[in-house]
Coordinates of C-alpha atoms and ligand atoms in Angstrom, one line a residue:
M30 CA 28.1 -11.4 -9.1
N31 CA 27.7 -14.8 -10.5
K32 CA 24.6 -14.5 -12.9
N33 CA 21.4 -16.9 -13.7
A34 CA 21.2 -18.4 -16.9
S35 CA 17.5 -18.0 -17.0
V36 CA 17.8 -14.3 -15.9
E37 CA 20.6 -13.7 -18.6
K38 CA 18.9 -15.5 -21.5
W39 CA 15.6 -13.5 -20.8
V40 CA 18.1 -10.6 -20.3
E41 CA 18.8 -11.0 -24.3
E42 CA 15.8 -11.9 -25.4
T43 CA 14.1 -8.7 -24.4
A44 CA 17.4 -6.6 -25.6
R45 CA 16.4 -7.9 -28.9
L46 CA 13.3 -6.9 -28.5
T47 CA 13.5 -3.7 -27.0
R48 CA 17.3 -2.4 -28.3
P49 CA 18.6 -0.7 -25.5
D50 CA 22.5 1.1 -26.2
R51 CA 23.7 -0.8 -23.2
I52 CA 22.4 -3.0 -20.5
V53 CA 23.5 -2.6 -16.8
W54 CA 23.3 -5.0 -14.3
L55 CA 22.8 -3.6 -10.8
T56 CA 24.6 -5.1 -7.7
G57 CA 23.3 -2.7 -5.1
S58 CA 26.8 -1.7 -4.1
D59 CA 27.0 2.1 -2.6
A60 CA 29.4 3.4 -5.5
E61 CA 26.7 2.0 -8.2
Y62 CA 24.2 4.0 -6.2
E63 CA 26.1 7.2 -6.7
Q64 CA 26.4 6.7 -10.5
L65 CA 23.1 6.1 -10.8
L66 CA 22.2 9.7 -9.1
A67 CA 24.9 11.3 -11.5
E68 CA 23.0 10.0 -14.3
G69 CA 19.6 10.8 -13.0
V70 CA 21.2 14.6 -12.6
R71 CA 22.8 14.6 -16.2
L72 CA 19.8 13.4 -17.5
N73 CA 17.8 16.4 -15.8
Q74 CA 15.3 13.6 -13.8
L75 CA 17.2 15.0 -10.6
I76 CA 17.3 18.2 -9.1
P77 CA 20.1 18.0 -6.3
L78 CA 18.8 19.6 -3.0
D79 CA 20.6 21.5 -0.2
S80 CA 23.8 19.2 1.0
A81 CA 23.5 20.7 4.4
K82 CA 19.7 20.6 4.9
H83 CA 18.8 17.6 2.7
P84 CA 22.1 15.6 2.3
G85 CA 22.2 13.0 -0.3
S86 CA 18.4 13.8 -1.5
Y87 CA 17.0 15.0 -4.6
L88 CA 13.8 16.2 -6.7
H89 CA 12.0 14.7 -9.2
R90 CA 9.3 16.3 -11.4
S91 CA 7.1 13.6 -13.4
H92 CA 5.5 14.4 -16.4
P93 CA 2.0 16.2 -15.2
E94 CA 0.1 13.6 -16.7
D95 CA 2.2 10.9 -14.8
V96 CA 1.7 11.6 -11.5
A97 CA -0.5 8.2 -9.9
R98 CA -1.3 4.9 -10.6
T99 CA -3.6 4.5 -13.4
E100 CA -6.6 1.8 -12.6
Q101 CA -8.3 2.1 -16.0
N102 CA -4.9 1.2 -18.2
T103 CA -3.7 -2.0 -15.4
Y104 CA -4.9 -5.8 -16.6
I105 CA -4.9 -9.0 -15.2
C106 CA -4.5 -11.0 -18.3
T107 CA -5.3 -14.4 -17.3
P108 CA -6.2 -17.5 -20.1
V109 CA -9.7 -17.7 -18.7
R110 CA -11.6 -14.1 -18.3
G111 CA -13.6 -15.5 -15.3
D112 CA -10.1 -15.9 -13.5
A113 CA -9.5 -12.0 -13.3
G114 CA -13.0 -11.3 -12.0
P115 CA -15.5 -8.7 -12.3
T116 CA -13.5 -6.0 -10.3
N117 CA -10.3 -6.0 -12.6
N118 CA -9.9 -4.7 -16.1
W119 CA -8.8 -8.2 -18.5
M120 CA -7.0 -8.8 -21.6
D121 CA -6.6 -12.1 -23.2
P122 CA -2.7 -12.8 -23.0
A123 CA -2.0 -13.4 -26.0
E124 CA -3.9 -10.2 -27.4
A125 CA -1.8 -8.4 -24.5
Y126 CA 1.5 -10.0 -25.4
D127 CA 1.0 -8.7 -29.4
K128 CA -0.2 -5.7 -28.7
L129 CA 2.6 -4.7 -26.1
R130 CA 5.4 -6.7 -28.1
R131 CA 4.6 -3.6 -30.7
L132 CA 4.9 -0.9 -28.3
F133 CA 8.5 -2.6 -26.6
S134 CA 9.7 -2.8 -30.1
G135 CA 13.2 -0.9 -30.4
V136 CA 11.9 1.2 -27.3
M137 CA 14.9 1.5 -26.0
K138 CA 17.2 2.5 -28.7
G139 CA 19.3 5.4 -27.3
R140 CA 19.1 4.4 -23.6
T141 CA 20.1 2.5 -20.8
M142 CA 18.4 -0.7 -20.1
Y143 CA 18.6 -1.9 -16.2
V144 CA 18.8 -5.0 -14.6
I145 CA 17.5 -5.2 -11.6
P146 CA 17.7 -8.2 -9.6
H147 CA 15.6 -7.7 -6.1
L148 CA 14.8 -10.1 -3.5
L149 CA 11.1 -9.5 -2.0
G150 CA 10.8 -10.4 1.6
P151 CA 13.9 -11.5 4.3
P152 CA 17.4 -12.7 2.6
G153 CA 17.2 -16.7 3.9
S154 CA 13.9 -17.0 4.1
P155 CA 12.2 -19.9 2.6
F156 CA 8.9 -17.5 2.0
S157 CA 10.9 -14.9 0.1
K158 CA 10.8 -14.5 -3.8
V159 CA 13.0 -13.3 -6.6
G160 CA 12.4 -10.6 -9.1
V161 CA 14.0 -9.4 -11.6
E162 CA 12.8 -5.9 -13.1
L163 CA 14.3 -4.3 -16.7
T164 CA 13.6 -0.8 -17.1
D165 CA 15.0 1.9 -19.2
S166 CA 14.4 4.6 -16.4
V167 CA 17.0 5.6 -14.2
Y168 CA 14.5 7.1 -11.7
V169 CA 13.1 3.6 -11.4
A170 CA 16.6 2.0 -10.8
I171 CA 17.3 4.6 -7.7
N172 CA 13.6 4.4 -6.5
M173 CA 14.3 0.4 -6.7
Q174 CA 17.7 0.6 -4.6
I175 CA 16.0 2.5 -2.2
M176 CA 12.3 0.5 -1.9
T177 CA 13.9 -3.2 -2.4
R178 CA 16.7 -5.3 -1.2
L179 CA 18.6 -5.1 -4.7
G180 CA 21.3 -6.8 -6.1
T181 CA 23.8 -9.6 -5.3
V182 CA 21.7 -11.0 -2.4
A183 CA 18.8 -11.3 -4.6
L184 CA 20.7 -13.8 -7.2
E185 CA 22.5 -15.6 -4.4
H186 CA 19.2 -16.5 -2.8
L187 CA 17.8 -17.5 -7.0
G188 CA 20.7 -19.5 -7.1
D189 CA 20.3 -21.9 -10.6
S190 CA 16.3 -21.9 -10.1
H191 CA 14.3 -20.7 -13.2
S192 CA 11.9 -19.6 -11.3
F193 CA 11.4 -15.5 -10.6
L194 CA 9.0 -13.2 -11.2
K195 CA 9.9 -11.0 -14.6
G196 CA 9.3 -7.6 -15.0
L197 CA 9.5 -5.3 -18.0
H198 CA 9.3 -1.7 -17.9
S199 CA 9.6 1.1 -20.2
C200 CA 8.7 4.9 -19.8
G201 CA 8.5 4.7 -23.6
T202 CA 6.8 8.2 -24.5
L203 CA 5.0 8.4 -21.3
D204 CA 2.1 8.6 -23.9
P205 CA -1.2 8.4 -21.6
R206 CA -3.9 6.8 -24.2
Q207 CA -0.8 4.0 -24.9
R208 CA -0.1 3.5 -21.3
Y209 CA -0.6 -0.8 -20.1
I210 CA 0.1 -2.4 -16.8
C211 CA -0.3 -5.6 -18.1
H212 CA 0.1 -8.8 -15.6
F213 CA 0.4 -12.4 -16.8
P214 CA 0.1 -14.1 -13.2
Q215 CA 0.5 -17.7 -15.0
D216 CA 3.7 -16.4 -16.6
L217 CA 4.7 -14.6 -13.2
T218 CA 5.4 -11.9 -15.5
V219 CA 4.5 -7.9 -15.8
W220 CA 4.9 -5.5 -18.8
S221 CA 4.7 -2.1 -18.3
I222 CA 4.9 0.8 -20.7
N223 CA 4.3 4.8 -20.8
S224 CA 4.7 5.2 -17.1
G225 CA 7.3 6.2 -14.7
Y226 CA 5.0 6.4 -11.9
G227 CA 5.5 4.3 -8.8
G228 CA 2.9 1.7 -8.5
N229 CA 3.2 1.6 -12.5
A230 CA 6.7 1.5 -12.9
L231 CA 8.7 0.2 -9.4
L232 CA 7.2 -3.1 -10.2
S233 CA 8.6 -4.9 -7.3
K234 CA 5.6 -2.8 -5.3
K235 CA 2.0 -3.3 -6.5
C236 CA 2.8 -5.2 -9.5
F237 CA 4.8 -7.8 -7.9
A238 CA 4.3 -8.1 -4.0
L239 CA 0.5 -7.5 -4.2
R240 CA -0.8 -8.7 -8.0
I241 CA 1.3 -11.3 -8.9
A242 CA 2.1 -12.3 -5.3
S243 CA -1.5 -12.8 -4.4
W244 CA -2.2 -14.9 -7.0
L245 CA 0.8 -17.2 -6.2
G246 CA -0.4 -17.2 -2.6
R247 CA -3.5 -18.6 -3.6
Q248 CA -1.3 -21.6 -5.3
E249 CA 0.8 -22.0 -2.3
G250 CA -1.3 -21.1 0.8
W251 CA -0.7 -17.5 1.9
L252 CA -1.7 -14.0 1.6
A253 CA -0.2 -11.1 -0.1
E254 CA -1.8 -8.0 1.6
H255 CA -1.7 -4.2 1.1
M256 CA -0.9 -3.8 4.8
F257 CA 1.3 -2.0 7.6
I258 CA 3.1 -4.3 9.7
T259 CA 4.2 -2.5 13.1
G260 CA 5.1 -3.7 17.1
I261 CA 3.9 -1.6 20.2
E262 CA 5.8 -2.4 22.7
D263 CA 4.4 -1.5 26.3
P264 CA 6.0 -0.2 29.1
K265 CA 7.0 -3.8 30.4
G266 CA 8.5 -4.6 27.3
Q267 CA 5.9 -6.8 25.8
V268 CA 5.3 -6.1 22.4
T269 CA 2.3 -6.7 20.2
Y270 CA 2.3 -7.2 16.4
I271 CA -0.5 -5.4 14.4
A272 CA -0.9 -5.5 10.3
G273 CA -3.7 -3.2 8.6
A274 CA -5.1 -2.9 5.7
F275 CA -6.3 0.8 4.6
P276 CA -6.9 1.9 1.0
S277 CA -3.9 4.2 -0.7
A278 CA -3.9 7.5 1.1
C279 CA -5.8 6.2 4.1
G280 CA -3.3 6.1 6.7
K281 CA -1.2 3.3 6.6
T282 CA 2.3 4.8 6.6
N283 CA 1.1 7.2 9.6
L284 CA -0.2 4.5 11.8
A285 CA 2.6 2.6 11.4
M286 CA 5.2 4.9 12.8
L287 CA 2.9 6.8 14.8
R288 CA 5.0 8.4 18.0
P289 CA 3.3 8.0 21.3
T290 CA 2.8 10.7 23.7
G291 CA 1.3 11.7 26.9
A292 CA -0.2 9.2 28.7
Y293 CA 1.4 6.7 26.4
S294 CA 4.8 8.1 26.2
G295 CA 6.1 4.9 27.9
Y296 CA 5.0 2.7 24.8
K297 CA 7.6 2.1 21.6
I298 CA 6.5 1.6 18.3
W299 CA 8.8 -0.8 16.1
C300 CA 7.7 -0.4 12.4
V301 CA 8.1 -3.5 10.1
G302 CA 6.3 -2.5 7.3
D303 CA 3.9 0.3 6.1
D304 CA 2.9 -0.9 3.1
I305 CA 2.6 -4.7 2.0
A306 CA 2.7 -7.6 4.1
W307 CA 2.9 -11.6 3.0
L308 CA 0.9 -13.4 5.5
R309 CA 1.2 -17.1 6.5
V310 CA 0.4 -19.6 9.3
G311 CA 3.1 -20.7 11.6
I312 CA 3.6 -24.1 12.8
D313 CA 2.5 -23.1 16.1
G314 CA -1.0 -21.8 14.1
R315 CA -0.7 -18.2 14.3
L316 CA -0.2 -16.0 11.6
Y317 CA 3.3 -14.2 10.2
A318 CA 3.8 -11.9 8.6
T319 CA 7.0 -10.3 6.5
N320 CA 7.8 -7.2 4.5
P321 CA 8.6 -7.9 0.7
E322 CA 9.9 -4.3 0.3
A323 CA 12.8 -2.2 1.8
G324 CA 11.7 1.3 1.9
F325 CA 8.9 3.5 2.0
F326 CA 7.4 5.4 -0.9
G327 CA 4.9 7.6 1.5
V328 CA 2.5 10.5 0.9
A329 CA 4.1 13.9 1.2
P330 CA 1.1 16.5 1.8
G331 CA 0.0 16.0 5.3
T332 CA 3.4 14.8 6.6
S333 CA 4.9 16.6 9.2
P334 CA 6.9 17.4 12.7
Q335 CA 3.5 17.3 14.1
T336 CA 1.5 14.1 12.4
N337 CA 4.8 12.4 11.6
P338 CA 7.9 13.2 13.4
N339 CA 9.1 9.8 12.9
M340 CA 8.7 10.1 8.8
M341 CA 10.3 13.5 8.9
A342 CA 13.8 12.1 11.1
A343 CA 13.6 9.0 8.3
I344 CA 13.7 11.7 5.1
A345 CA 16.2 14.1 6.6
K346 CA 18.6 12.4 3.7
N347 CA 19.4 10.2 1.5
T348 CA 15.6 10.5 -0.1
I349 CA 14.1 11.1 -3.4
F350 CA 11.2 13.5 -3.2
T351 CA 8.6 13.4 -6.4
N352 CA 6.4 16.3 -7.6
V353 CA 6.9 18.1 -4.2
A354 CA 7.3 22.4 -4.2
L355 CA 11.3 23.6 -4.2
A356 CA 12.1 26.5 -2.3
P357 CA 15.1 29.4 -3.7
D358 CA 17.4 27.5 -1.1
R359 CA 17.2 24.0 -2.4
T360 CA 14.9 22.9 0.1
V361 CA 11.6 21.2 -0.2
W362 CA 7.8 21.8 0.6
W363 CA 4.7 20.9 0.6
E364 CA 1.2 21.3 2.1
G365 CA 1.0 20.8 5.9
L366 CA 4.4 22.0 6.8
D367 CA 4.5 25.6 8.5
L368 CA 5.0 27.7 5.7
P369 CA 8.5 29.6 5.9
A370 CA 8.1 33.8 6.3
D371 CA 9.8 34.4 3.0
I372 CA 8.0 32.2 0.3
K373 CA 9.7 34.5 -2.6
G374 CA 10.8 32.3 -5.4
F375 CA 9.2 29.1 -4.3
L376 CA 8.5 26.6 -7.0
D377 CA 5.2 24.5 -7.4
W378 CA 5.9 20.8 -8.6
Q379 CA 5.6 21.8 -12.0
G380 CA 8.6 24.1 -11.5
R381 CA 6.0 27.2 -12.0
P382 CA 6.4 30.0 -9.7
W383 CA 4.0 29.5 -6.6
S384 CA 2.4 31.7 -3.8
P385 CA -0.2 31.0 -1.4
N386 CA -2.0 33.5 -3.0
S387 CA -2.0 31.6 -6.3
G388 CA -4.9 29.3 -5.6
Q389 CA -3.0 26.1 -6.6
K390 CA -1.3 23.5 -4.6
A391 CA 2.7 23.8 -3.9
A392 CA 2.7 20.3 -4.4
H393 CA 1.0 17.5 -6.0
P394 CA -1.7 15.9 -3.6
N395 CA -0.1 12.7 -4.0
S396 CA 3.5 13.7 -4.1
R397 CA 5.9 11.3 -2.7
F398 CA 9.2 10.4 -1.3
T399 CA 11.0 7.2 -1.3
T400 CA 13.7 6.3 1.7
P401 CA 15.2 3.9 3.1
I402 CA 13.3 1.5 6.0
K403 CA 16.5 1.3 7.9
Q404 CA 16.5 5.3 8.0
S405 CA 13.4 5.4 10.3
P406 CA 13.8 6.1 14.1
V407 CA 11.5 3.4 14.9
F408 CA 12.9 0.6 12.4
T409 CA 13.3 -2.7 13.9
P410 CA 15.8 -5.6 12.8
K411 CA 12.3 -7.8 12.9
W412 CA 12.0 -6.5 9.5
N413 CA 14.8 -9.2 8.5
S414 CA 13.4 -11.9 10.5
P415 CA 13.2 -14.8 7.9
E416 CA 9.9 -16.1 9.4
G417 CA 8.4 -12.8 10.4
V418 CA 6.4 -11.5 13.0
P419 CA 3.2 -13.0 14.7
I420 CA 0.5 -10.9 14.5
S421 CA -2.3 -10.6 17.3
A422 CA -4.6 -8.0 15.1
I423 CA -5.4 -6.8 12.0
L424 CA -7.2 -3.6 11.1
F425 CA -9.0 -2.7 8.3
G426 CA -9.8 0.8 8.3
A427 CA -11.1 3.2 5.4
R428 CA -12.0 6.8 4.8
R429 CA -15.4 7.1 5.6
S430 CA -17.0 10.6 6.3
T431 CA -20.6 9.4 8.0
L432 CA -21.5 5.7 9.4
V433 CA -18.3 4.0 9.8
P434 CA -17.8 4.2 13.8
L435 CA -14.1 4.6 14.9
V436 CA -13.7 0.8 15.7
C437 CA -15.7 -2.1 15.8
E438 CA -14.3 -5.6 16.7
A439 CA -15.3 -9.0 14.2
F440 CA -17.3 -11.1 16.3
N441 CA -14.4 -13.9 15.0
W442 CA -12.5 -14.9 11.5
Q443 CA -15.4 -15.3 9.1
H444 CA -17.1 -12.1 10.4
G445 CA -13.7 -10.5 10.0
V446 CA -13.3 -11.2 6.5
Y447 CA -17.2 -10.0 6.2
L448 CA -15.7 -6.7 7.4
G449 CA -13.0 -6.7 5.5
A450 CA -14.8 -8.0 2.4
T451 CA -17.3 -5.1 2.7
M452 CA -15.1 -2.1 3.3
S453 CA -15.8 0.6 1.3
S454 CA -13.6 4.0 0.8
E455 CA -14.2 7.7 -0.4
T456 CA -11.5 7.7 -3.3
T457 CA -7.8 9.9 -3.0
S458 CA -5.4 11.0 -5.4
A459 CA -3.2 8.2 -4.8
A460 CA -5.1 7.1 -8.4
A461 CA -6.0 9.0 -11.3
G462 CA -9.7 10.0 -11.1
A463 CA -12.3 11.8 -8.7
T464 CA -11.7 12.3 -5.3
G465 CA -13.8 11.9 -2.4
V466 CA -16.2 9.1 -4.3
L467 CA -17.8 6.2 -2.4
R468 CA -16.5 2.8 -3.7
Q469 CA -15.9 -0.3 -2.5
D470 CA -12.6 -1.7 -1.6
P471 CA -12.4 -5.2 -0.2
M472 CA -9.3 -5.6 1.9
A473 CA -7.9 -2.3 0.3
M474 CA -7.1 -4.6 -2.9
L475 CA -9.7 -3.7 -5.2
P476 CA -7.0 -2.4 -7.2
F477 CA -4.2 -5.1 -6.5
C478 CA -5.9 -8.3 -6.3
G479 CA -4.3 -10.4 -9.2
Y480 CA -7.5 -12.6 -9.4
N481 CA -11.2 -13.2 -8.7
M482 CA -11.6 -11.7 -5.8
A483 CA -14.8 -14.2 -4.9
D484 CA -12.1 -16.7 -5.0
Y485 CA -9.9 -14.1 -2.7
F486 CA -12.6 -14.0 0.2
G487 CA -12.5 -17.9 -0.3
H488 CA -9.0 -18.1 0.1
W489 CA -9.4 -15.6 3.5
L490 CA -11.8 -18.0 4.9
K491 CA -9.3 -21.4 4.3
I492 CA -6.7 -19.6 5.8
G493 CA -8.5 -19.1 8.9
R494 CA -9.4 -22.5 8.8
R495 CA -6.0 -23.4 9.6
L496 CA -5.5 -20.8 12.4
K497 CA -5.5 -22.3 15.9
A498 CA -4.8 -18.9 17.0
P499 CA -6.1 -16.2 14.9
P500 CA -5.6 -12.7 14.9
K501 CA -9.0 -10.7 16.6
I502 CA -10.0 -8.6 13.3
F503 CA -11.1 -5.2 13.7
R504 CA -12.7 -2.0 11.3
V505 CA -11.5 1.6 12.1
N506 CA -12.4 4.8 10.6
W507 CA -10.1 7.9 11.7
F508 CA -12.0 9.9 8.8
R509 CA -15.5 10.7 10.3
R510 CA -16.4 14.5 9.7
D511 CA -19.2 16.6 11.3
A512 CA -21.7 19.2 9.4
H513 CA -19.2 21.5 8.7
G514 CA -16.7 18.9 7.3
R515 CA -14.0 18.9 10.2
F516 CA -12.8 15.2 11.2
L517 CA -14.5 14.5 14.2
W518 CA -11.3 12.4 15.6
P519 CA -8.0 13.9 15.8
G520 CA -6.3 11.2 14.5
F521 CA -2.4 10.6 14.0
G522 CA -1.0 10.2 17.4
D523 CA -4.0 10.0 19.3
N524 CA -4.7 7.2 17.3
M525 CA -2.9 5.2 20.0
R526 CA -5.9 5.3 21.9
V527 CA -7.4 2.9 19.8
L528 CA -4.4 0.8 19.4
K529 CA -4.4 0.5 23.1
W530 CA -8.3 -0.7 23.6
I531 CA -7.5 -3.0 20.1
I532 CA -4.6 -4.4 22.3
D533 CA -6.4 -5.0 25.5
R534 CA -9.5 -6.7 23.4
C535 CA -6.5 -9.3 22.6
Y536 CA -5.6 -9.8 26.0
G537 CA -9.1 -9.9 27.0
T538 CA -8.6 -7.1 29.8
A539 CA -10.8 -4.2 27.9
G540 CA -14.9 -4.0 28.1
A541 CA -16.9 -3.6 24.9
Q542 CA -20.9 -4.1 24.0
E543 CA -22.4 -5.8 21.9
T544 CA -23.9 -4.3 18.5
P545 CA -25.5 -5.5 15.5
I546 CA -22.1 -4.5 13.5
G547 CA -19.7 -5.9 15.8
Y548 CA -18.4 -5.2 19.6
L549 CA -17.4 -1.5 20.0
P550 CA -16.1 -0.1 23.0
S551 CA -18.3 0.3 25.9
I552 CA -18.2 3.3 27.6
N553 CA -14.9 4.4 29.2
S554 CA -13.1 1.3 27.9
L555 CA -11.4 3.5 25.5
D556 CA -9.2 6.7 26.9
T557 CA -10.6 10.5 25.7
D558 CA -9.0 11.9 28.8
G559 CA -8.0 15.3 27.5
L560 CA -9.5 15.1 24.5
N561 CA -11.6 18.1 23.3
L562 CA -13.8 16.5 20.7
S563 CA -16.1 18.4 18.4
G564 CA -19.9 17.9 17.5
Q565 CA -21.4 15.0 19.8
G566 CA -18.1 13.2 20.5
M567 CA -17.4 9.9 20.9
E568 CA -21.4 9.0 21.2
E569 CA -21.1 10.3 17.4
L570 CA -17.7 8.6 16.8
L571 CA -19.7 5.4 18.2
A572 CA -23.2 5.4 17.0
V573 CA -24.6 2.4 15.2
D574 CA -27.4 4.1 13.0
R575 CA -29.6 1.2 12.4
E576 CA -31.6 2.6 9.1
S577 CA -28.1 4.0 7.4
W578 CA -26.5 0.1 8.0
F579 CA -29.5 -1.2 6.4
K580 CA -28.9 1.1 3.8
E581 CA -25.2 -0.2 3.8
A582 CA -26.1 -3.9 3.9
R583 CA -28.5 -3.2 0.5
R584 CA -25.3 -2.1 -1.0
Q585 CA -23.0 -5.0 -0.4
T586 CA -25.7 -7.3 -1.5
E587 CA -25.4 -5.2 -4.7
F588 CA -21.6 -5.5 -4.7
F589 CA -21.7 -9.5 -3.8
G590 CA -23.6 -10.2 -6.6
K591 CA -21.4 -9.0 -9.2
F592 CA -19.7 -12.3 -8.1
G593 CA -22.6 -14.7 -8.8
T594 CA -22.4 -17.9 -7.6
R595 CA -18.1 -17.9 -7.0
M596 CA -19.1 -16.0 -4.2
P597 CA -18.1 -18.2 -0.6
A598 CA -21.4 -19.2 0.5
E599 CA -19.9 -17.7 4.1
L600 CA -20.0 -14.3 3.3
L601 CA -23.3 -14.5 2.2
L602 CA -24.5 -16.0 5.4
E603 CA -22.7 -13.3 7.6
Q604 CA -24.7 -10.7 5.0
Q605 CA -28.1 -11.9 5.9
M606 CA -26.7 -12.8 9.8
L607 CA -25.9 -8.4 9.4
I608 CA -29.2 -7.9 8.4
D609 CA -31.0 -10.3 10.9
R610 CA -29.3 -8.4 13.6
L611 CA -30.3 -5.2 12.5
S612 CA -33.8 -6.0 12.2
V613 CA -34.3 -8.0 15.9
Q614 CA -32.7 -4.6 17.3
A615 CA -35.3 -2.6 15.1
Q616 CA -37.9 -4.7 16.5
R617 CA -36.6 -4.2 20.0
T618 CA -36.6 -0.1 19.6
Ligands
GTP101 P1 -0.4 4.7 0.1 O1 0.9 5.0 0.5 O2 -0.9 5.4 -0.9 O3 -0.3 3.3 0.5 O4 -1.2 5.3 1.7 P2 -0.8 5.3 3.0 O5 -2.1 4.4 3.8 O6 -0.1 4.9 3.5 O7 -1.6 6.8 3.9 P3 -0.7 7.9 4.8 O8 -0.4 7.7 6.2 O9 0.4 8.2 3.7 O10 -1.8 9.1 4.7 C1 -2.1 9.7 3.6 C2 -3.0 11.0 4.2 O11 -3.7 10.7 5.1 C3 -2.0 12.1 4.4 O12 -2.2 13.0 3.9 C4 -1.8 12.2 5.9 O13 -1.3 13.2 6.5 C5 -3.7 11.6 6.3 N1 -3.7 11.1 7.5 C6 -2.9 10.0 8.0 N2 -3.5 9.4 9.2 C7 -4.5 10.3 9.6 C8 -5.8 10.6 11.0 O14 -5.1 9.5 11.4 N3 -6.2 11.2 10.4 C9 -6.4 12.2 9.8 N4 -7.4 13.0 9.6 N5 -5.8 12.1 8.1 C10 -4.5 11.0 8.4
SPV102 C1 -0.5 3.1 -3.1 O1 -1.4 4.1 -4.1 O2 -1.4 2.6 -2.6 C2 0.7 3.4 -2.5 C3 1.4 3.9 -3.9 O3 1.2 2.8 -1.9 S1 1.7 3.0 -5.3 O4 3.3 2.2 -5.2 O5 2.0 4.2 -6.1 O6 0.9 2.0 -5.2
MN103 MN1 -0.5 1.9 -0.7

């Protein structure tokens, strides 16, 4: 493999600090992957699963206190505090480097340091970036083989260039009190220590492809977003691509791989990505998306042949499962799958005996699988298209048990940016902390924006001004509940009904009614044939309750207030126009 002088120099410097016993450069070959798996088994980090039922697959059990992203330990270390903004933790870069240098000093003694060059985006694309992660975790090395375009392809793309994203990671002692995930966007650098969990340790993902990339995107005029990318092919063969930002564990993967059934069985879905999208303005004035990743790091609980048959097919082989339950026949299980008749000898995610009466979850609620995107039955070679796919609609979706309707279309790009910027969602187990708590999560990027979010909103508006044919923007919410806590909307495959309305709106063929919050489906324009909805059904799912929206608007004002004068005037204007529209409606009724 031809090595790059800057990468080599940096690897040597880092080795002097961390003192590994061995340094292994990964090339991405199959033989190397097999060796890594064998090493994972040798170190008791991987348990081989049944080779007939789960070929090439393994279970990993993490430290019980290292099961999710820890936002309280995640920092944006910009020279000026205001550039990180009020929604990010901030540390002075010199102080952060100093503190972490102490923690990294000698930390890899007795361990192997893996050098993991990877390409973020399709090969041959001028928009792709090269990242290099140095880690002492074989579990990270294995997962990076699945999650990224790894090895030679990346170094070839880099050539002699000095510009690459530098990530240093060590599991350290896994001490949660000494855990730091520090980002230095001005140096294209991330240092992460004392966690082995996906979003904290697979630096290609949230650290590089979102936090650092969002910063780069602002400098270079593009967007790095927490979005799936998927194509919907109609029975005539026309493919419409959509992208959608939903907060963690709010349904991106499931929507991106949806299997249309019933009246929609003539449609096909083509999944380009399930978590991260890089968006650029094309020469034709449309928005184009590429996926910087090569795998899925998906939520296990709730994934089943009923909810997501495409994902079940994808994870049938060559998959790493983390923190799910283990059956005595070396198969895996999680909540949402049918329970086998005989559950004798089941072990929970921590390896403790488990039965359905134990009152505990068998799989951790944030247990996950890592699997190559190419194994998905809805894989499309467009994933590797250097220019990306043209986006017709952007969806902003959140977990809201009340208020926010099933679907709502923005009046225009600026209003769409407002809908994204005012998104709030009930928290999930993808991040440590309480679940079900409503919090603002603009564009599903609250934990992932590498700079001041007021500037980020401004950047979205600026991109909009460059688009000749901007995608339409929609808010969606699959998570409304009735008084008994049951979901009002069946979700999953039935979300196709909403996608159909969205696509028809893009082509101007579906009806809508104007409301103060945006365009909602007019009666009968959204297909409810054969659905048996609980409660008031569609009426409830599409209601716009004025009083509650006033309250919601007041919450937004408070949130925008945090950004002071940095907040773009356009969004404050949108806020005022919403209040005005609600007031006019109030006078009419
Ligand atoms: P991250 O990987 O954390 O970014 O999550 P994600 O946004 O990709 O979410 P994912 O599709 O993995 O879904 C998270 C959880 O929500 C799973 O337990 C799903 O079963 C559940 N879920 C997904 N779509 C729906 C839906 O339409 N309705 C309901 N009720 N639940 C859903
Ligand atoms: C998320 O939390 O949004 C994920 C999982 O997709 S992680 O990679 O850990 O961020
Ligand atoms: Mn995610």
